[in-house]
Every structure is written in C-alpha cells, then in structure tokens.
C-alpha cells in the first residue's frame, strides 16, 4: 500500500503537523485539509491493517481533533471518506433490504484428504488439465459481508441474508477501522466492484468483551462468530465502533472496468486488495500446484489453529486462475472452483442431566447445568454455566433435553441450543430456588436485572468466593493459595474473611494433613510478598461490582493512596475514562460502606500497601530499568498484559512501534512485520519470550 519513500514522506509530514498542533497556531486551512486526512488514513492503516503503528494513540488523537475542529467550522468541506465520518450517528431505526449484485453462495465442504482428492479429480476432468494451481487460505469464522465500491468510494455494504437479499449495514461497517472508506480501484481500471469478506472479533477483544458482560451479569456470547454477527446489526452505531470489529476480504464477485488492468488470478486479486489498503489474506495464503501440497498445508494449518489471534473453522481451497474458475462454473448451491476443508468440530451433543445453583461473591445465584460428559475442543466437559433465568427461557432448556454444546479456543463452554424436536415428554422444567441454597436467606431480583441475588453479605458462599477472588492470579496472585486451600481453611474456621489471610495460624495449619514445612513456608512467603502488590491488583481483588481489571487500573492511576477514594464524589469518578454512572455508583457505595472501610483499615494495619507505589518508586536496579520494550507475536508463557506490566514494574518503558528508540523487541510465535523491521535496525536487541523472562528478577 505505502512504499518506503511514501512512508517516510507521510511520517515527516506527520511530524510537521504535530509540531504545528503543539504550537496551537490552528494550522488547518482549506488547502491543507486533504493532506491532514491523508495522514490520518495512513496512520489508521498502520494501526488497524498492518498492526504496526508509527505514532502513539495520543498523537493520533491530537491530529484527529485538529481535523474535527476544522470540519465543525466548515461542514460544507466534510467529505464522505473523511476519517471523522466513521463516528456513530446515534440510533438507526432499521436496516433496509438490498439485493446483492451476485448471489452469495455457500461452499462445498470437505473433511479429509479423500474428499479433497475427489474434488481435485473432478476439477481436472472438467477442465481437461493434468494439474491445477490452487490458492489456499483460512476459512474465517465470523459473519460474512458484501461491500460495493463505486468510483473508489465505499457505496454500500450488506449482510449475507438469504444469499440473494441481505440487510444494508453500511453505517455499521463504516465503524470497522480496517475497512477503507475509499480506495483507488480506478488505478486498476475498476469502476464498480463487489467484494466479499468476513467480519470478526479477535480472540483477545472477544474475551475482554465477554468478561465485561459476565461482570455486568449479562450472559456472554457463545463464540466470536455470534458476537461479530450480533455486533453488525446493532442499532447504536457508536456501540458498534466500541466492539473492535475487524474484516478480512477474500473474494471479488463482480467488477465493471474501463480496461483490462485487473488481476487474472485469485491470489492477484487478494494482492490488489492488500495494495489498496484492505486486509486480505495475502500473508496467510499459499499458492501451490497439485492437491498433495494443499493437503499437507491444510493439515499443518489445523495444528496452528489455536495460535492465531482470530478464529478459523477450516481452510478454503480455490482454483487460482480466474478464467478457469469461470469455465468450471457453479451449481445452484456452490462454486465448483472452491471447496472448504473443515477442521474438527468444537461442538458436541450431550444431555442436560440436572442443575446446581451456585452463589458467587456478589451474591448472584448462577444456575450451572450438569451434563453427560462430552469431549469438545480437546477437553471433557461435565458442567456448563447457564447464567440466569432469562437465558434458560431463551434457550428453551429443560431437564433431560439433548443439547448442542460448543467450546472454541480458550473460551468457556456454552450451550448453543437444545433440540426441542427430540423431546419425549419426560423432560422437566428447571425450577429456580426462592431462597439462597447456602444460607437460606430470601433471594431478591433488583429491578431491571436478570440475576437473582442473595443479599446477605455474610452469606458464607459469598465470603469464601470473595477470598478466592482476592488471592486469584489476576488479583493479589497469592501462589500456593489455591481455591481448594481457601475452601478448606474456611470450612475449618481458620479463615473467616479477607484480612484473615494475613492472620493465618501457621502452627494449626502445619498440623493439617498435606502441609509439610516446605508447603507451609511457600504459602507464608507468597502471602507476605502479596502485601506489596501494585495498587490496581488490590483494587481488582476487592471485588467491587463492575470493577474489572481495566477499571481497576484506571482507578489506581487516579490516586496516591486508596483511601483518597473516600473523598471522591460520583461525578468525579465519572470523569475517568470508561467509568459510567453505574460503575461510579458502585465504587462510591463501596468506599462509603462502614464494613468495607473497616476491612481496608485492617488490611493496612496488617501491612498491605494501599499506596500507589508506581507513582512514587522509580526502579533502577534491574536489567529492564530505563530500557524500552515492544512485544510482537503470540506469547506462550505470559499473558501480553502481564508481560507489559512486568516491564513497567521493573523500571522499563513500553513503546508502540519499531524505531531506533526501541531497545528490546520480544518475539513470540508468528511475529510479522515488526520483526522484519527491527532486523533492519542494528541497535535493537531481538529476544525470545524465554530470554525476556530470564531478564526479570526471580520471584521468591
Ligand atoms: S469464498 C463464492 N473464502 O464461508 C464463494 N469464503 O461456508 C465465496 N468464508 O459464505 C466464498 N472464509 O462466509 C470464502 N477465505 C474464505 C472464507 C469464506 C470464510 C465463509 C463465507 C462463506 C462461508 C461458506
């Protein structure tokens, strides 16, 4: 898309703009506004398509705001493809039906090497060739879309619908930052083009999004596919923007052109799309002659499936020569020039045997289905959360039902549906309890919520869950103090509440079976070292409703001492990023509750730091101190966010792109352009995840 000299030119223009912006001289003029838009588009491309930004988010925002300010004063100069025009415009009332230029067909499926051999044999017979060139690419597991660009501008986009008619969702696809609003198709002689692709949410964003839903008591999506499809049809366009959708474009279905400058192969089309700023599977595709190499490749790829940042459910094999595609033609259902190779299913059928009701740390009563053991995605599943009463109704679940379950990647298993047509009449309705299954206190369902709660905050189930949460890996991370130990100590009366963790009687514990000197020492050391965990971990560990890891970090950055929150008003809390009315209310109530304040004071007396050490302590005595770091590719041992945290904890700094300012590039699996770029800069040390871990101070 942008070659080296263009990149350099645009980057130097970027610096000029940033400088001008800093001087506050109001640098945008009618003559210069196009140049500013070009620069913003360039940085969107670097960030969303290439995953390799050259400027920080703040710098992007400065430039974006310049443009926004100018366009406010000159609304007549706003162009349809201006970077500001992705912004949501409130609510859409409905999505009009539109007909696709060419029907969106399905693909024939294959499941093993024999199926592919058969298909290749037929294609060779039909074409009279002895060997065919194929292009093999991932089968993206998302929601399919169709886009039309007319005279280089995004004109319309639509869902698949029934294949002939879909819903027009242009306003929502404009929110997908990796999709250019305009592209120079004219440089290939193209006037109008219809492109097909898949909208997805990457696994990381999906997990974050689902965690947030769970936190709010809303049932999560079963898989990224459902959430992508659902997100495309949301009527609040700004919300669509927040979902971080991505799009891969993999097929050109229709072209009108003024000449013959268009590619003649499928892989050439994918390259063209890539060169015009789209994400196409150019880097993931393989062009080979003969089906044997195809078979080898799809089998290799299946083994790599879990290391990809997005879900794929198979591979698609396509005849590469477009003229040959035309000759092979299609049936009414699928083209003869392409076939899907489906990976092993991550779904299985099972039976819903019974339901247990569990009480969580916020008192929420969650029904958990006991199911007949089923193997899915490499693990045996025997229980599945079924979230709440409404979910049970929506999925029409009854005891004794045959159900379809799914587990994709590292996502928790979900029930996709129940087969109501298989009922025998002996199925029974699921009865929700009216009192707490642990402490028998009456259950209560707050207005507008879907979850029944036990409101006795001393309910033993809640207390023990709060302690488990406090010690957990993402909170205070007290190693050797797993869930089983917390439950055991709690049942024996050795641990009654969170501060009790720091007052354990090690002599008594030492008498318990299975607690030798070594394990006791480990436990004691882990508990002691948790006293100086960063403040955001403590905040997250407190289990304040609606405060997940991200909000905990936001909160920690606001104060020098946790107790400062007792002086915050709800309005002040709402000033912080990502904190809305509901979350602010919950935080406010937490810090104005006498019991909670008593607990915090007790923790402080016991030596737990309530201070924001990061704001005060500058680490200088580690190999990371003063060095800059960037991570690329998939890490295997550390979560990316934990690795980044370790850098900061140990006095290092994170940077967002490869430049001469970078000291260390830490390379995980499937690293891409960042690695290539770093190799060209001699001063950058390129290290593996293992080497990075070795640089960290050893944990005791
Ligand atoms: S080609 C005319 N390529 O899979 C054929 N489809 O099961 C056009 N899909 O409806 C489709 N990744 O939504 C093609 N690399 C890929 C794909 C892909 C995912 C979807 C697409 C299609 C469905 C068929």
Coordinates of C-alpha atoms and ligand atoms in Angstrom, one line a residue, residues 103-107 109 137-145 160 196-198 250-251 266 281 313 315-316 318 330 334-335 337-338 340 342, ligand 1:
X103 CA -25.8 -14.1 -5.1
X104 CA -23.7 -15.0 -2.1
X105 CA -23.3 -18.8 -2.5
X106 CA -22.1 -21.3 0.1
X107 CA -19.1 -23.5 -0.2
X109 CA -17.4 -28.9 2.5
X137 CA -6.4 -19.5 2.6
X138 CA -8.0 -19.6 6.1
X139 CA -11.8 -20.0 6.4
X140 CA -12.5 -17.2 8.8
X141 CA -15.2 -17.9 11.3
X142 CA -17.2 -14.7 11.5
X143 CA -20.1 -13.1 9.8
X144 CA -20.0 -12.6 6.0
X145 CA -20.4 -9.3 4.4
X160 CA -25.4 -12.2 3.6
X196 CA -16.9 -10.4 -0.1
X197 CA -15.4 -10.9 3.3
X198 CA -15.8 -11.8 6.9
X250 CA -11.3 -12.8 0.4
X251 CA -13.3 -12.7 -2.8
X266 CA -7.4 -15.1 -7.3
X281 CA -5.4 -13.0 3.5
X313 CA -13.0 -23.1 11.3
X315 CA -9.4 -23.6 5.1
X316 CA -10.7 -22.7 1.7
X318 CA -9.7 -22.1 -4.6
X330 CA -21.1 -23.3 -10.2
X334 CA -21.8 -23.6 -4.5
X335 CA -19.0 -22.8 -7.0
X337 CA -13.9 -23.9 -8.2
X338 CA -13.7 -23.7 -4.5
X340 CA -14.0 -25.6 2.2
X342 CA -13.5 -28.1 7.7
Ligands
LIG1 S1 -15.1 -17.8 -0.6 C1 -18.4 -18.0 -3.8 N1 -13.2 -17.6 1.2 O1 -17.5 -19.4 4.5 C2 -17.6 -18.4 -2.7 N2 -15.5 -17.9 2.0 O2 -19.2 -21.8 4.3 C3 -17.3 -17.2 -1.8 N3 -15.7 -17.9 4.4 O3 -20.2 -17.9 2.9 C4 -16.8 -17.6 -0.5 N4 -13.6 -17.6 4.9 O4 -18.9 -16.5 4.5 C5 -14.5 -17.8 1.0 N5 -11.5 -17.4 2.8 C6 -12.8 -17.6 2.5 C7 -13.7 -17.7 3.6 C8 -15.1 -17.8 3.2 C9 -14.8 -17.7 5.4 C10 -17.2 -18.1 4.7 C11 -18.1 -17.3 3.7 C12 -18.9 -18.4 3.1 C13 -18.8 -19.5 4.0 C14 -19.1 -20.8 3.4

